[in-house]
């Protein structure tokens, strides 16, 4: 098969697979709004009606400062602004979800197409090109939250697009940095990543590094300034913090579940059931340091079921978490490391894929799910291979930036923030796949690579 024929076939396969992903997400039955989704929709609807966002109430300010117990209004409003534009003023939940699903799915698909184009130099052989198209097209994880009214899919798409522009078209640094910076107006912890990635991209510029940095800084500060103007208006303060304090009603319960080695579903199902007045699922034996702790937790759960979750209950869980960390620091470190690995080593799958497989026989369904899990492990192994062979790709700005982002995002979420919700690394899936595909497809890179100037062009 000639390279031209393989390229056309590969692109056709990719577009077909991505179209199927979009259709699967769009066609799935519309679900009711979840609490986090309701927050975003309420903010967006208020903006549509008043052309500004609501200001903080006295209770909002008290919760944000930690003086009152509750859920603080800590989120930036970039995603609510996106919803206001996407909705065109219509907020009927089913119709809004369909619009959001379509836009978010298409943005993720565009990001994957850009990555496929960026990988051309590393997938020159016909078989590699076709295999890359199939992997990028059928991998379900980038689309997992396309149907959710939350910023994760938008952040994932914008991140991949920004990495593509910074790595392949550095002259677009202003637009690339602007796109990248918009992500922290949707997810606040993203604020540390654009400066890091743009700083790495600057190292690939042989000339005009200062100009590159200045232009990028202007784009970054433009988004930061817009967000800070919102914070001033929201709080009514002259110099408010850049982001509001993150306060939730169940932080103590989460701190305790973070102190033992378990899965995301074990921990979060327990906390949400307990704090929402539902029967808490049984916990595994490894959740408890000893029998005394088991009895303490059982007593606390029984107390909550007899009434409702209160600040005293949350403080009790927080104290239990602090005691575990104080008595066995090594176990606390091991739990943090495990949860970081668990961001990637899990069996989560997107809803639309599972819904499609419900229509096939059980053996076929299990075989397909097993194959997808093998693909997931292969991609993770491919990324590790890329890191081991990173010197081979040292002149490829795009792939190096992808690798830096995956590692930085994982460490930020897992080690620094101590979260182990796999949703928080969905924006690293596309960069990870790019690195993994390149590592597997091009063992002969050193003999084929040009100079840094060629790769950065």
CSV table of N, CA and C in Angstrom, one decimal, residues 253-254 256-258 260-274 280-287 338-339 342 348 420:
chain,number,residue,atom,x,y,z
A,253,UNK,N,-14.6,14.0,55.8
A,253,UNK,CA,-14.9,12.6,55.3
A,253,UNK,C,-14.0,12.3,54.1
A,254,UNK,N,-13.8,13.2,53.2
A,254,UNK,CA,-12.9,13.0,52.1
A,254,UNK,C,-11.4,12.8,52.6
A,256,UNK,N,-10.5,11.6,55.4
A,256,UNK,CA,-10.3,10.2,55.9
A,256,UNK,C,-10.3,9.2,54.8
A,257,UNK,N,-11.1,9.2,53.8
A,257,UNK,CA,-11.1,8.2,52.8
A,257,UNK,C,-9.8,8.4,52.0
A,258,UNK,N,-9.2,9.6,51.9
A,258,UNK,CA,-7.9,9.7,51.3
A,258,UNK,C,-6.7,9.1,52.0
A,260,UNK,N,-6.6,6.1,53.3
A,260,UNK,CA,-6.4,4.7,53.1
A,260,UNK,C,-6.4,4.3,51.7
A,261,UNK,N,-5.8,3.2,51.3
A,261,UNK,CA,-5.7,2.7,50.0
A,261,UNK,C,-7.0,2.1,49.5
A,262,UNK,N,-7.6,2.7,48.5
A,262,UNK,CA,-8.8,2.2,48.0
A,262,UNK,C,-9.1,2.8,46.6
A,263,UNK,N,-10.2,2.5,46.0
A,263,UNK,CA,-10.6,3.0,44.7
A,263,UNK,C,-11.4,4.2,44.8
A,264,UNK,N,-11.5,4.9,43.7
A,264,UNK,CA,-12.3,6.1,43.7
A,264,UNK,C,-13.8,5.9,44.0
A,265,UNK,N,-14.3,4.8,43.5
A,265,UNK,CA,-15.7,4.4,43.7
A,265,UNK,C,-15.9,4.1,45.2
A,266,UNK,N,-15.0,3.3,45.8
A,266,UNK,CA,-15.2,3.0,47.2
A,266,UNK,C,-15.2,4.2,48.1
A,267,UNK,N,-14.3,5.1,47.9
A,267,UNK,CA,-14.2,6.3,48.7
A,267,UNK,C,-15.4,7.3,48.5
A,268,UNK,N,-15.7,7.6,47.2
A,268,UNK,CA,-16.6,8.6,46.9
A,268,UNK,C,-18.1,8.1,47.1
A,269,UNK,N,-18.3,6.8,46.8
A,269,UNK,CA,-19.7,6.3,47.1
A,269,UNK,C,-20.0,6.3,48.6
A,270,UNK,N,-18.9,6.0,49.4
A,270,UNK,CA,-19.1,6.1,50.9
A,270,UNK,C,-19.5,7.5,51.3
A,271,UNK,N,-18.6,8.5,50.9
A,271,UNK,CA,-18.8,9.9,51.3
A,271,UNK,C,-20.2,10.4,50.9
A,272,UNK,N,-20.5,10.3,49.6
A,272,UNK,CA,-21.7,10.9,49.1
A,272,UNK,C,-22.9,10.2,49.7
A,273,UNK,N,-22.9,8.9,49.9
A,273,UNK,CA,-24.0,8.2,50.5
A,273,UNK,C,-24.2,8.7,51.9
A,274,UNK,N,-23.1,8.8,52.7
A,274,UNK,CA,-23.2,9.2,54.1
A,274,UNK,C,-23.7,10.6,54.2
A,280,UNK,N,-24.8,4.1,53.8
A,280,UNK,CA,-23.5,4.0,53.3
A,280,UNK,C,-23.1,2.6,52.9
A,281,UNK,N,-22.4,2.4,51.8
A,281,UNK,CA,-22.0,1.0,51.4
A,281,UNK,C,-20.9,0.5,52.3
A,282,UNK,N,-20.8,-0.8,52.5
A,282,UNK,CA,-19.8,-1.4,53.4
A,282,UNK,C,-18.4,-1.0,52.9
A,283,UNK,N,-17.5,-0.8,53.8
A,283,UNK,CA,-16.1,-0.5,53.4
A,283,UNK,C,-15.3,-1.7,53.5
A,284,UNK,N,-14.2,-1.8,52.7
A,284,UNK,CA,-13.3,-2.9,52.8
A,284,UNK,C,-12.5,-2.9,54.0
A,285,UNK,N,-12.0,-4.1,54.4
A,285,UNK,CA,-11.2,-4.2,55.7
A,285,UNK,C,-10.0,-3.3,55.7
A,286,UNK,N,-9.4,-3.0,54.5
A,286,UNK,CA,-8.2,-2.2,54.4
A,286,UNK,C,-8.4,-0.8,54.7
A,287,UNK,N,-9.7,-0.4,54.8
A,287,UNK,CA,-10.0,1.0,55.1
A,287,UNK,C,-9.7,1.4,56.5
A,338,UNK,N,-0.5,5.7,45.8
A,338,UNK,CA,-1.5,4.9,45.2
A,338,UNK,C,-2.6,5.7,44.5
A,339,UNK,N,-3.1,6.7,45.2
A,339,UNK,CA,-4.1,7.4,44.6
A,339,UNK,C,-3.7,8.2,43.3
A,342,UNK,N,-3.7,5.6,40.7
A,342,UNK,CA,-5.1,5.2,40.5
A,342,UNK,C,-5.8,6.2,39.5
A,348,UNK,N,-12.5,2.6,34.7
A,348,UNK,CA,-13.6,3.5,34.3
A,348,UNK,C,-13.7,3.6,32.7
A,420,UNK,N,-8.0,11.9,43.9
A,420,UNK,CA,-7.8,10.7,43.0
A,420,UNK,C,-9.1,10.5,42.2
